[in-house]
Coordinates of C-alpha atoms and ligand atoms in Angstrom, one line a residue:
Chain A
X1 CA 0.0 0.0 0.0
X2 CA 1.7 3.0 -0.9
X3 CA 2.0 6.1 1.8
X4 CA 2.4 9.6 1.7
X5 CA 2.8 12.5 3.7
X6 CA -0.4 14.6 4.2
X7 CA 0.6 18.2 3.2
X8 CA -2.4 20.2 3.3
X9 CA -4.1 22.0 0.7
X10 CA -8.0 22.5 0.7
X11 CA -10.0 24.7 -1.0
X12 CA -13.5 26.3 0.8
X13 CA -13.7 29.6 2.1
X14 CA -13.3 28.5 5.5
X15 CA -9.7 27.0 4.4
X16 CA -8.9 30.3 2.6
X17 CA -7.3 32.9 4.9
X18 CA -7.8 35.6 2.0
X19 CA -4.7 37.2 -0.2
X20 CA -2.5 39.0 1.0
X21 CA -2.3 38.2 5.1
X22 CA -5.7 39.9 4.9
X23 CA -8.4 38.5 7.1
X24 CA -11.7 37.7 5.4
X25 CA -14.9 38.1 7.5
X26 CA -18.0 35.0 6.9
X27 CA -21.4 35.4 7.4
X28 CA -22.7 32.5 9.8
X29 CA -25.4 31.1 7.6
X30 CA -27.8 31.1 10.5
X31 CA -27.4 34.3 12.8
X32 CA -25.7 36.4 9.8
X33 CA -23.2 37.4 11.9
X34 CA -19.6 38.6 10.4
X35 CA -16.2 37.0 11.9
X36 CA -13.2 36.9 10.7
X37 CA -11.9 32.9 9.5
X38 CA -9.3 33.0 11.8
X39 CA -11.4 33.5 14.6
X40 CA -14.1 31.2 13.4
X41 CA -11.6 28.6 12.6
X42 CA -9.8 28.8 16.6
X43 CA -13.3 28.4 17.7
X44 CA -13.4 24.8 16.0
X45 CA -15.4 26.4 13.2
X46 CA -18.5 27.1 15.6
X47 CA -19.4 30.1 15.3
X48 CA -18.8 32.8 18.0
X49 CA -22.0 34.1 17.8
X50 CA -24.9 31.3 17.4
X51 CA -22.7 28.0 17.8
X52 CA -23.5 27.1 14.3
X53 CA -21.8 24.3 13.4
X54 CA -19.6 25.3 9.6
X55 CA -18.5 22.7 7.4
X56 CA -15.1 21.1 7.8
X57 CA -13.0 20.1 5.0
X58 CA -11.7 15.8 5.3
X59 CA -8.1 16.7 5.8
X60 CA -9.1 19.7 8.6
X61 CA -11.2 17.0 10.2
X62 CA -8.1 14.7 10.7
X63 CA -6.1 17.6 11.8
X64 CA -8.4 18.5 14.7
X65 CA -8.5 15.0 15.6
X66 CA -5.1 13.4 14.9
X67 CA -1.6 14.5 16.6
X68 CA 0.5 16.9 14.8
X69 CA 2.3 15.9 12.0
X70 CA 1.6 12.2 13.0
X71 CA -1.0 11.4 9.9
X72 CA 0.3 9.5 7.2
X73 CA -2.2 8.9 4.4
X74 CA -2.8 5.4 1.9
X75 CA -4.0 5.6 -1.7
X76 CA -3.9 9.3 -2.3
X77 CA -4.2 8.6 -5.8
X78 CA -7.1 6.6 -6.4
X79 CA -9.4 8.3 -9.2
X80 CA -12.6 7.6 -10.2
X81 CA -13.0 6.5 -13.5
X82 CA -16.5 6.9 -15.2
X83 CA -17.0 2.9 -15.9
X84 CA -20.8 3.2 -17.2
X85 CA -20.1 5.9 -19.3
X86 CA -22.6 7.6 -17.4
X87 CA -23.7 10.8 -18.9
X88 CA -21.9 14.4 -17.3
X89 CA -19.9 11.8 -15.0
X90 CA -16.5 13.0 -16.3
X91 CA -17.1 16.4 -16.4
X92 CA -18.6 16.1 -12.5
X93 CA -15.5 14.1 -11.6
X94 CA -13.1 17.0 -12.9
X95 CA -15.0 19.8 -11.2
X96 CA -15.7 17.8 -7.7
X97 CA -11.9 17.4 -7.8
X98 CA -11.0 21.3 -8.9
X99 CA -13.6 22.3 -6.3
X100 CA -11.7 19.8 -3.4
X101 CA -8.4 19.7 -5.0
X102 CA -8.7 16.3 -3.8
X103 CA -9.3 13.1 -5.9
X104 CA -11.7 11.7 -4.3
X105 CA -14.5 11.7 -1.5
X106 CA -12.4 10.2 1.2
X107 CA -9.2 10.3 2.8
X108 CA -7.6 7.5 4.6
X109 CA -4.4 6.6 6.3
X110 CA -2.6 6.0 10.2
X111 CA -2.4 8.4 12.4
X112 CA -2.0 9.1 16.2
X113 CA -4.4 10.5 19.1
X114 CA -3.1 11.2 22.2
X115 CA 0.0 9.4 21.4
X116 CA -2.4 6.2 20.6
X117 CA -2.1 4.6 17.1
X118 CA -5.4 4.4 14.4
X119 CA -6.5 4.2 11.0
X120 CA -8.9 6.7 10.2
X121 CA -11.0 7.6 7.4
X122 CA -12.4 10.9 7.0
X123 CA -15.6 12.0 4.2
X124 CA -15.6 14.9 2.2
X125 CA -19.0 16.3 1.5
X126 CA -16.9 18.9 -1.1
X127 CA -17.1 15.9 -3.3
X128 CA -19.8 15.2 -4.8
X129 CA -22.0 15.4 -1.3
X130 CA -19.6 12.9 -0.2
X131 CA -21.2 10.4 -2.2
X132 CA -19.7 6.7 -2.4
X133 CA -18.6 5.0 -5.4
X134 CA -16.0 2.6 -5.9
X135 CA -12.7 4.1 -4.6
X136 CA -14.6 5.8 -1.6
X137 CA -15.5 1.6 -1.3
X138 CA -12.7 0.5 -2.1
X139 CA -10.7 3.0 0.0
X140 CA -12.1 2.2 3.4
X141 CA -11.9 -1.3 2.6
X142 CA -7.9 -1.4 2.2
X143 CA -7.8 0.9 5.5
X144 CA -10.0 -1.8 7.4
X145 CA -8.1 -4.4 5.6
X146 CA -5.0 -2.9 6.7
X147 CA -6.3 -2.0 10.3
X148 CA -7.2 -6.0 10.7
X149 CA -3.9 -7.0 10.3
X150 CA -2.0 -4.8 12.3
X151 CA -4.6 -4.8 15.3
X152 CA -5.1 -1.3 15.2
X153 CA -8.6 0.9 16.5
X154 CA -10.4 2.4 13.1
X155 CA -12.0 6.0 13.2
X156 CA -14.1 7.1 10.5
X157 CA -15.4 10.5 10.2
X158 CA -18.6 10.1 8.3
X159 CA -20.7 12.7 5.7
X160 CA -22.2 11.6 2.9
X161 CA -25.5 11.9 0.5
X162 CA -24.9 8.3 0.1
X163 CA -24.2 6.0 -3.0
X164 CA -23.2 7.3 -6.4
X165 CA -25.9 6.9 -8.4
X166 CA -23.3 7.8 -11.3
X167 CA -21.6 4.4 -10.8
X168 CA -25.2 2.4 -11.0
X169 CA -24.8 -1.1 -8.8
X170 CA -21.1 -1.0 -8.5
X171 CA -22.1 2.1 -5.9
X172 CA -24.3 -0.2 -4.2
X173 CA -22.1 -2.8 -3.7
X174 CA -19.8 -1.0 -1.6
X175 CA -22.0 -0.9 0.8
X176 CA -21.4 -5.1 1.4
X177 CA -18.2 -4.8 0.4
X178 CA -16.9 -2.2 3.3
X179 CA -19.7 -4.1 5.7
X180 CA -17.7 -7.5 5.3
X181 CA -14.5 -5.6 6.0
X182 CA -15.8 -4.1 9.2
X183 CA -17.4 -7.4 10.3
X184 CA -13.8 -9.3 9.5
X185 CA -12.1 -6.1 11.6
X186 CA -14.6 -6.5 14.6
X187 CA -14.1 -10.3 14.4
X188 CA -10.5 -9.5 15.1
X189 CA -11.5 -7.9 18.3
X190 CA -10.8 -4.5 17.3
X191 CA -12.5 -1.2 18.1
X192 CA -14.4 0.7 16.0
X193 CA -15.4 4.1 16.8
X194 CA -17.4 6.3 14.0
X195 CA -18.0 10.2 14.0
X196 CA -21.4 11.0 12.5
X197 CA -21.2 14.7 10.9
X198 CA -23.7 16.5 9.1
X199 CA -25.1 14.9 6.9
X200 CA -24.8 11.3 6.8
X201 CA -27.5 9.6 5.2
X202 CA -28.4 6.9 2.5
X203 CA -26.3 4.4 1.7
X204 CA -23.3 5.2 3.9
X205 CA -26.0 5.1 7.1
X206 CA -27.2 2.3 6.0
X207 CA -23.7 0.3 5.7
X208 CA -20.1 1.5 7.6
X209 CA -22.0 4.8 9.6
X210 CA -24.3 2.4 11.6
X211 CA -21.9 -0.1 12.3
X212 CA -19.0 0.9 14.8
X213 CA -18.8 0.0 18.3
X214 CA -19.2 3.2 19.9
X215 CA -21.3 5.9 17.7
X216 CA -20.9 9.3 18.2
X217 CA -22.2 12.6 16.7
X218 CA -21.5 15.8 15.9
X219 CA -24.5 18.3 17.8
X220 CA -27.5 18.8 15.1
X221 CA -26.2 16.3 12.5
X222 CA -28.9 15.0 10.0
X223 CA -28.7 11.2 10.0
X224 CA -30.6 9.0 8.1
X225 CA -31.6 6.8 5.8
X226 CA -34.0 8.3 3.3
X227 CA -33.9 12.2 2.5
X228 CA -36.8 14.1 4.2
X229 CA -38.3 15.5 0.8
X230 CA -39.0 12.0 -0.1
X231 CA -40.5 11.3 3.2
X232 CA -42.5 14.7 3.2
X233 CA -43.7 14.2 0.0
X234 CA -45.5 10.6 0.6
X235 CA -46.7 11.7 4.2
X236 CA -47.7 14.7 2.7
X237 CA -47.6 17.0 5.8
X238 CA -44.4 18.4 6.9
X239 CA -42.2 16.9 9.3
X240 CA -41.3 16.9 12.8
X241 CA -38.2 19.4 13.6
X242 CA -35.8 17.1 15.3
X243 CA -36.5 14.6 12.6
X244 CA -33.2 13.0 11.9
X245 CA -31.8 15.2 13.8
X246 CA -28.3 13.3 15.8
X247 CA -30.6 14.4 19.3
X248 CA -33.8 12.5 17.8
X249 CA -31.6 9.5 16.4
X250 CA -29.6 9.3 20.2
X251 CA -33.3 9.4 21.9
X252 CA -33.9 6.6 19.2
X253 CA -31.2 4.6 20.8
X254 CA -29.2 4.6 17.6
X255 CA -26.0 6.8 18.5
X256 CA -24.2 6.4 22.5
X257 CA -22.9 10.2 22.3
X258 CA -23.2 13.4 20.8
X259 CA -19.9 15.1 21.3
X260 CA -19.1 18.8 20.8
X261 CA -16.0 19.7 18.5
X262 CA -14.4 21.3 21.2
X263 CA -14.4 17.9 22.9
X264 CA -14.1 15.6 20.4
X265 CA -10.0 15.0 20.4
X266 CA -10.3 14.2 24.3
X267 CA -13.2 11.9 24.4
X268 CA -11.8 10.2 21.6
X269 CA -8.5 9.4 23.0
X270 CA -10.2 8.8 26.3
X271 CA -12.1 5.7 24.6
X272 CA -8.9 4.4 22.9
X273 CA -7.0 5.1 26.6
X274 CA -9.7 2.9 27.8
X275 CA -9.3 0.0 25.6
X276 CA -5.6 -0.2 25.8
X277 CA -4.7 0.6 22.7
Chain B
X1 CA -39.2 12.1 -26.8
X2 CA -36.1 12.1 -25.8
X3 CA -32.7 10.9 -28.0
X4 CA -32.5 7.8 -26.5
X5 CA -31.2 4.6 -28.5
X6 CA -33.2 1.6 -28.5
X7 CA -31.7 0.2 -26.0
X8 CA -32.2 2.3 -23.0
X9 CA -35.8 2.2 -24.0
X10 CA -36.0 -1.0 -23.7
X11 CA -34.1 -1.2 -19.7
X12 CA -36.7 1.4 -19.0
X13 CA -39.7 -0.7 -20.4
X14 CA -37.8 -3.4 -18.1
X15 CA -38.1 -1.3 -14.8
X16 CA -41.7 -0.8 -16.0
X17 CA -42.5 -4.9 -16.4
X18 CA -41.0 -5.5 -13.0
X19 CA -43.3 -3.0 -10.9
X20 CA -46.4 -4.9 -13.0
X21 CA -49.4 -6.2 -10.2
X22 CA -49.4 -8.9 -13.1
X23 CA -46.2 -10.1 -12.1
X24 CA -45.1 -13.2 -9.8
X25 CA -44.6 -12.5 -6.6
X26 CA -42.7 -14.2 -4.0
X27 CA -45.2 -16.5 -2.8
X28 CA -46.0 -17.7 -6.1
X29 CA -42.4 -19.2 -5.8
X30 CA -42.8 -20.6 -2.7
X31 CA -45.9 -22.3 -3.7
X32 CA -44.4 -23.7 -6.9
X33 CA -40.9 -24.3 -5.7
X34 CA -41.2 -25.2 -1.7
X35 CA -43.1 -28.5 -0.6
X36 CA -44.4 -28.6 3.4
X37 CA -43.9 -24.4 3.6
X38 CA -44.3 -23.2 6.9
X39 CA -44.3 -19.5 7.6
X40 CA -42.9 -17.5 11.0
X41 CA -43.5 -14.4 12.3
X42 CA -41.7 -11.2 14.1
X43 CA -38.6 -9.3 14.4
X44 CA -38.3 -10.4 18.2
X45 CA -37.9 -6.7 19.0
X46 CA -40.9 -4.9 18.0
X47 CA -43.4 -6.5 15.7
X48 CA -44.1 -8.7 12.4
X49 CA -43.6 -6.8 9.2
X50 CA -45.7 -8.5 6.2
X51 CA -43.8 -7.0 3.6
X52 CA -41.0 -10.1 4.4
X53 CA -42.5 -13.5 3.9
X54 CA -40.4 -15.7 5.7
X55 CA -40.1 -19.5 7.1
X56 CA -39.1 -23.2 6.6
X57 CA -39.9 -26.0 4.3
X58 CA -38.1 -28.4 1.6
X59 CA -36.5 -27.6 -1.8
X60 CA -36.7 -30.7 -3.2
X61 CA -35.3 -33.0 0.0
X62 CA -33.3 -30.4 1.4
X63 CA -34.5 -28.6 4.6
X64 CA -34.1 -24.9 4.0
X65 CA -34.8 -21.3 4.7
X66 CA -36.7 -19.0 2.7
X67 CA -36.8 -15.4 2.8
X68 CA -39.0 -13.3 0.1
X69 CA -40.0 -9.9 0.0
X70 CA -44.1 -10.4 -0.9
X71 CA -45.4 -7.1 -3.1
X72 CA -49.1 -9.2 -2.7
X73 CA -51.8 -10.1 -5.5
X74 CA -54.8 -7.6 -4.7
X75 CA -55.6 -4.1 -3.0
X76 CA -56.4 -5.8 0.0
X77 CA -53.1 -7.8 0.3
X78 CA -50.8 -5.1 -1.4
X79 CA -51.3 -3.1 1.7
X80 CA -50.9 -6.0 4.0
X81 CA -48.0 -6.6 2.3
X82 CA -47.1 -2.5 2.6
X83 CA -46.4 -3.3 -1.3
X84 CA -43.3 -4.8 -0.7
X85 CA -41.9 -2.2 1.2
X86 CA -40.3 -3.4 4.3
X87 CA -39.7 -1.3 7.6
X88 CA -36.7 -1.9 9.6
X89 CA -38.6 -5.0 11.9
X90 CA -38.7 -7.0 7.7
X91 CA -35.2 -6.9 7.5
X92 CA -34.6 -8.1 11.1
X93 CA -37.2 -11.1 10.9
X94 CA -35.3 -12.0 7.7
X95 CA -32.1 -11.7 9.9
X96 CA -33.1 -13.6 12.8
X97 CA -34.3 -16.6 10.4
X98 CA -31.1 -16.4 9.0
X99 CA -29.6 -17.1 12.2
X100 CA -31.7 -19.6 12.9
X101 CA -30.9 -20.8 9.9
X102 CA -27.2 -21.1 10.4
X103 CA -27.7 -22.9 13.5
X104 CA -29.6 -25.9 12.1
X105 CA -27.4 -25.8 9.3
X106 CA -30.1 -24.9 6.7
X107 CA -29.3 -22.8 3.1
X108 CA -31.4 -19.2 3.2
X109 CA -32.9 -18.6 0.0
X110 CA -33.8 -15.0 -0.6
X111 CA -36.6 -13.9 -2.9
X112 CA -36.0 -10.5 -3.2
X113 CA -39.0 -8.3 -5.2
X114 CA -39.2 -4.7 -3.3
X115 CA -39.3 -0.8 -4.9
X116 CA -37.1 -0.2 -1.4
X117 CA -37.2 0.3 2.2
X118 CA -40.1 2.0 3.4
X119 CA -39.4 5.5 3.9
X120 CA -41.4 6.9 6.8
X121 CA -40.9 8.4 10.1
X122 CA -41.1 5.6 11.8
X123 CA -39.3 3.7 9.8
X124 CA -36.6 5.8 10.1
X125 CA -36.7 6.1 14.0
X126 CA -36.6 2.7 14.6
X127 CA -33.5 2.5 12.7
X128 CA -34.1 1.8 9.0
X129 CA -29.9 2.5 8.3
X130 CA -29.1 0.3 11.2
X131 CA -31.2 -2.6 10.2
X132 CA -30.2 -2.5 6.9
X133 CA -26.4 -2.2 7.9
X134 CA -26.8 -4.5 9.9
X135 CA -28.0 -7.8 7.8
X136 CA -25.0 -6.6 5.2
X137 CA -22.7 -7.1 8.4
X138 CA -24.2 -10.3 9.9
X139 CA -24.7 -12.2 6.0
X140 CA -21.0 -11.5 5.7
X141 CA -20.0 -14.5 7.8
X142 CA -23.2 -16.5 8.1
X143 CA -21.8 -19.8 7.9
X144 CA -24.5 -21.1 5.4
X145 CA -24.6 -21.2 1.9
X146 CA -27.3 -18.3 0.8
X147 CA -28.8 -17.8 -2.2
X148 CA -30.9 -14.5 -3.5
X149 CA -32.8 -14.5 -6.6
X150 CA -34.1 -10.9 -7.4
X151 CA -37.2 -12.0 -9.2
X152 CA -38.3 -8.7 -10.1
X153 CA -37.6 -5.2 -8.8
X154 CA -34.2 -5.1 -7.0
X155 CA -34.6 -1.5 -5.3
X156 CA -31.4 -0.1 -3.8
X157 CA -30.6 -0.8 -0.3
X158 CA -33.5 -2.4 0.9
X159 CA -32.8 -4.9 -1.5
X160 CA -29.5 -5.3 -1.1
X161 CA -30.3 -6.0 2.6
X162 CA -30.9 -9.5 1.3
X163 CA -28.7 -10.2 -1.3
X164 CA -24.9 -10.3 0.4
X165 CA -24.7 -13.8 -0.2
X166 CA -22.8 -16.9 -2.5
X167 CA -24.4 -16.5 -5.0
X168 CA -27.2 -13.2 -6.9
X169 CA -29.4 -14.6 -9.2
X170 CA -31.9 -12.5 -11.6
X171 CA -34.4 -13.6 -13.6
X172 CA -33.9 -12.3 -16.8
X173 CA -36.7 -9.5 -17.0
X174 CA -35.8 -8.5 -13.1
X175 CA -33.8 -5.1 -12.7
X176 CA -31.6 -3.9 -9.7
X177 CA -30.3 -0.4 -9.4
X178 CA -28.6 1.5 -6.9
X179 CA -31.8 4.3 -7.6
X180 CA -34.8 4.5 -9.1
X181 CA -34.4 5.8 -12.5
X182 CA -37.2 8.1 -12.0
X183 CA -35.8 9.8 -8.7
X184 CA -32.0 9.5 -10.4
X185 CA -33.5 11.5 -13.3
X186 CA -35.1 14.2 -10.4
X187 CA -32.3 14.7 -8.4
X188 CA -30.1 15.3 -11.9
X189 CA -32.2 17.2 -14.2
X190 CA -34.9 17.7 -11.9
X191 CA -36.9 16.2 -14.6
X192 CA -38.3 13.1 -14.1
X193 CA -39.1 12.6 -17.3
X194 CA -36.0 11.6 -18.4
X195 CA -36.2 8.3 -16.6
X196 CA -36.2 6.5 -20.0
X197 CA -32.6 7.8 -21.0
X198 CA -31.4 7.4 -17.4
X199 CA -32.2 3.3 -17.3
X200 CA -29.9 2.5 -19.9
X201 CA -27.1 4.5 -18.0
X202 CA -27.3 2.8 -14.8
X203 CA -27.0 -0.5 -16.3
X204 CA -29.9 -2.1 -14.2
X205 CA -30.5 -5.2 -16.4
X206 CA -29.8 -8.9 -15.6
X207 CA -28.1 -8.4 -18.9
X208 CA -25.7 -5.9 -18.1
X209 CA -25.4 -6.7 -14.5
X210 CA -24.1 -10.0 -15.6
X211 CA -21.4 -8.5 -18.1
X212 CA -20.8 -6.4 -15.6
X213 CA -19.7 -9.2 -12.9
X214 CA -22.1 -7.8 -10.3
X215 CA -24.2 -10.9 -10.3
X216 CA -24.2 -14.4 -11.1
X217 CA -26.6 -16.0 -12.8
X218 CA -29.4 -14.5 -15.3
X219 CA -32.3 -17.4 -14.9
X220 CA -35.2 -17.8 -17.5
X221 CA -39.1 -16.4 -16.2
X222 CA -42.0 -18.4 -15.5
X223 CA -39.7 -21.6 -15.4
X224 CA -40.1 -22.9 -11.6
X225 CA -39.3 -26.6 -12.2
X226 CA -35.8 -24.9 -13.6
X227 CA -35.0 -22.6 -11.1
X228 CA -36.1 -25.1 -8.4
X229 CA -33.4 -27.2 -10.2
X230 CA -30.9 -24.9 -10.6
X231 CA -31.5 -23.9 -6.7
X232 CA -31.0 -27.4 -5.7
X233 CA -27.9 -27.7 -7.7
X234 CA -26.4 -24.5 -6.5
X235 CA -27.0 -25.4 -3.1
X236 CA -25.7 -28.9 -2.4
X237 CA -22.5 -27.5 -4.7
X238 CA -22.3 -24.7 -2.1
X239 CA -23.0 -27.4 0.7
X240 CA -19.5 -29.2 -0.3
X241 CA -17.8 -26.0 0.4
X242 CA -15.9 -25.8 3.8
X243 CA -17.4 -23.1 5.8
X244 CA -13.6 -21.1 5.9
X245 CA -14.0 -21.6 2.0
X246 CA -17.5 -20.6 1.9
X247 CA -17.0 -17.3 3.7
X248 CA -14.0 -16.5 1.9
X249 CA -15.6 -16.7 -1.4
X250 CA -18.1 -14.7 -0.1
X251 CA -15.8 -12.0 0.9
X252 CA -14.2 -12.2 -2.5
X253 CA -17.2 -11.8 -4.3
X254 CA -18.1 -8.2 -2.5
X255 CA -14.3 -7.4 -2.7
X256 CA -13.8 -7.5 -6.3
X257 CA -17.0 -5.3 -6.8
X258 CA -15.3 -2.2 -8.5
X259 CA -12.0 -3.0 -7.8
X260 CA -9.1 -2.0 -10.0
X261 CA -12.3 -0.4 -12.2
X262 CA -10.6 3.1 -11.3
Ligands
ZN1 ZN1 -23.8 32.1 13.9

C-alpha cells in the first residue's frame, strides 16, 4: 500500500485565509453574523455568535483529531473513472476534484491520538456530497483491511449523500463490500469508533455509519436513511423538527454520544486510553 | 421524446414490467418451488412486518430457509404486504431466520422483489440504516450457503439487505439499481421525465449486471421446475464448500465489486 505524507491544501472559504495576510470576514449562515476565518476557525469552526456548526473540509477533520504531524495517508491517488459511461460523470468528476483539489470523496491513512495509534478515514462532503462509489468503497476497505492486520482501532469521520448513483450497482455494492470488511475487523476484536457529521444519510448510514462500536455525533447532525423531501412528500404533511436530527436518532437509541467539537480530540483518546490501545 | 437509443428504451420498459401487479410475486415461488412451507412471524424486537415472507420448508429433499420480500396479489393484500416495502422489523425477521438458519445448518434462499425500504418516520426512528447495515454485516459471515434470486424489482438498499450472499441470481426480466431511475432523473435534471434515458445508463439489467460481474446467474421467467433445479444444484454444490472456503468466497465476491475499475 503506498504512503504519503499529508501536506495540506484544501480549497473552501473557510480554508482560505484571504490574499495578501488579509483577514476575510463570513457570514454565519444562521445568525448572519460577520467574523473573521481565523477566529471562526480557533473556535473549532463554531461560530462565535450562534454556535452554528460550519462545514469542515476531510483533511481539517483529521487535523483537529489526529496529533501533529503524526497522519500518514494510503491511496492518495485513487481516481474515479467513469466505468458506465454515465452521462456528465467526467465532467462532475473533474470539477468535484477542482472544487476539493482532492481526488476523491475520502481520505484514509494512520495516524495518532493522544499518542495512541489508528487508522482513520475521513468523508468529504466537497465531493460530490460525499457520495460513495467505488474508490470511496474501495478505500475504506484497504484501511479496514490494513487495520485488521495490524490490530489497530479504526475512526471514521462520516458525511455523505450516500451512494453514487453515477456508478449504477457497482455504488451499491460498496456498501457489502466495506460491511464485510468491518465485520472481519470487529471479528479480530478491534475497536471501532465512527463520528457522525452532518449529513450522513443513504447508503453510507445504512452500511459502515451504523456499524461501529461506539457511535458518536457531531450536535445537530442530519442522519438517516431516506432524504426528508422523499418522506415529506408521501406523508404529505411536513415533518417533525428534530427529525433525523443526531438528538432524535440518540433518543432513538441509535448513537451512544453526541460530542461537541471542542471535545471531540479528548473523548476520543479517552475511549482508545480505555481500551488499551 | 427524448434521444434515447433503443436500447435504453428498452431497460426502462424493463423497470416498467417489474413493478407490474401482473407479475409473480414471492409466494407464487414458494408455492411452486417449496413442498411442506411453513411461515414465521416477528422481528423479536418490535413486531411482524408483512412485507417479508419468511419460514421453513423443503427444496426438493433439502430442509431450507426462505426469505421473500411479498409485493401481494390484490388491494387488499398489497397493503398488507405494505407493497413490498419493508420497515426496519422485515429486514430483522429476515435476519433472525437467517440465524436460525445457520444454527440448524439450513441454506437461506432470498426472494428479493421490493421498490425499497419503506421511507417513513417511523421507519426511520426505529433505525431503517441500522437494520439495513446491519443484515450486510451479519450475511457477511453467516456460515450457510445463501442464495438470492431478485425475481423482479431489485430496489437499492433495501434490496441489497438481502442479497450479500454466495451467489445473486436475476431472472432475466428483473432489474436492480442503486436508484430508481425516475428519482436519479429528479435529483439530476430535476426532470423526471428523463427516466427512460437514465435506465440504460445505470446499467440495471440482468443483462448488463451480468457482463458487468455484479451478479451471477441470469435465470429464464415463469420456469419454476428450472430454477427449483438450478436452486438445488447450486446449493448442495455450495454445501460441499468448507465453511472457511465458503466465507472466503463470499468475501471475494463483494471485494472485487469495482475494484481496479478506477
Ligand atoms: Zn452564527
Amino acid at each position: 500500500m503506498e504512503l504519503k505524507r499529508l501536506f495540506l491544501k484544501a480549497n473552501n472559504e473557510l480554508e482560505n485565509s484571504g490574499q495578501g495576510g488579509k483577514d476575510r470576514k463570513v457570514t454565519c449562515r444562521k445568525c448572519q453574523k460577520k467574523n473573521t476565518v481565523t477566529k471562526i476557525r480557533n473556535n473549532n469552526f463554531v461560530c462565535p455568535d450562534c454556535g452554528h456548526y460550519f462545514q469542515v473540509r476531510a483533511r481539517r477533520r483529521i487535523l483537529m483529531l489526529t496529533d501533529r504531524r503524526s497522519f500518514i495517508e494510503m491511496n492518495r491517488d485513487m481516481k474515479s473513472v467513469n466505468v458506465l459511461g454515465f452521462p456528465e460523470y467526467d465532467d462532475k468528476l473533474r470539477s468535484a476534484m477542482d472544487k476539493s483539489r482532492e481526488n476523491e470523496g475520502v481520505i484514509c491513512g494512520e495516524a495518532q491520538v493522544d499518542g495512541h495509534k489508528i487508522c482513520i478515514f475521513s468523508m468529504d462532503s466537497n465531493f460530490m456530497m460525499g457520495s460513495m462509489g467505488a474508490v470511496v468503497g474501495e478505500k475504506i476497505t484497504s484501511l479496514f483491511e490494513y487495520a485488521t492486520v495490524r490490530n489497530l482501532p479504526v475512526l471514521g469521520i462520516t458525511v455523505s449523500g450516500g451512494a453514487r448513483m453515477q456508478e449504477g450497482m457497482i455504488s451499491l455494492m460498496q456498501m457489502s463490500k466495506v460491511s464485510a470488511a468491518v465485520k472481519r475487523h470487529s471479528n479480530a476484536g478491534n475497536l471501532y469508533i465512527t463520528l457522525l457529521t452532518n449529513p450522513t444519510t443513504g447508503g453510507v448510514d445504512a452500511s459502515f455509519a451504523m456499524l461501529g462500536d461506539i457511535t458518536l455525533a457531531e450536535p445537530g447532525a442530519r442522519i438517516g436513511f431516506a432524504g426528508p423531501r422523499v418522506i415529506e412528500k408521501s406523508l404529505n404533511r411536513s415533518l417533525p423538527k428534530d427529525f433525523q436530527k443526531a438528538e432524535r436518532v440518540l433518543e432513538c437509541g441509535f448513537i451512544d454520544a453526541i460530542v461537541t467539537r471542542s471535545e471531540q480530540k479528548t473523548y476520543i483518546a479517552k475511549l482508545l486510553k480505555i481500551h488499551g490501545m | 421524446m427524448f434521444k434515447n437509443t433503443v436500447n435504453t428504451t428498452d431497460d426502462y420498459a424493463i423497470v416498467l414490467e417489474a413493478r407490474s401487479d401482473k407479475r409473480l410475486t414471492a409466494s407464487d415461488y414458494i408455492d411452486s418451488m417449496i413442498t411442506d412451507f411453513t411461515e414465521f412471524s416477528g422481528d423479536r424486537l418490535f413486531g411482524d412486518d408483512k412485507a417479508v415472507v419468511a419460514g421453513i420448508g423443503f427444496l426438493g429433499k433439502m430442509p431450507i430457509t426462505v426469505i421473500g420480500i411479498e409485493k401481494g396479489k390484490n388491494t387488499e393484500s398489497r397493503i398488507l404486504h405494505n407493497f413490498g416495502s419493508a420497515h426496519p422489523e422485515g429486514y430483522r425477521k429476515a435476519l433472525r431466520l437467517m440465524k436460525q438458519a445457520e444454527k440448524f445448518g439450513r441454506p437461506v434462499l432470498c426472494l428479493v422483489d421490493t421498490a425499497g425500504a419503506f421511507c417513513g418516520i417511523d421507519a426511520e426512528e426505529r433505525g431503517q440504516g441500522r437494520a439495513i447495515a446491519e443484515n450486510l454485516y451479519e450475511m457477511a459471515d453467516l456460515k450457510t450457503p445463501m442464495i438470492s434470486v431478485v425475481i423482479g424489482e431489485g430496489g437499492s438498499g433495501g434490496a441489497l439487505a438481502l442479497c450479500h450472499t454466495d451467489r445473486i441470481w436475476m431472472i432475466e426480466d428483473a432489474y436492480f439499481s442503486v436508484v430508481s431511475p425516475e428519482s436519479c432523473a429528479n435529483i439530476l435534471w430535476k426532470d423526471p421525465g428523463r427516466a427512460g434515458e437514465v435506465a440504460g445508463a445505470l446499467n440495471l439489467t440482468a443483462d448488463k449486471l451480468y457482463k458487468l460481474g455484479l451478479i451471477d446467474k441470469i435465470c429464464r421467467k415463469n420456469k419454476m421446475k428450472e430454477l427449483s433445479e438450478e436452486l438445488k444444484k447450486e446449493f448442495e454444490y455450495l454445501g460441499t464448500l468448507k465453511t472457511e472456503e465458503l466465507l472466503e468466497e463470499r468475501y471475494l465476491k463483494f471485494r472485487r465489486a469495482g475494484y481496479r475499475s478506477y
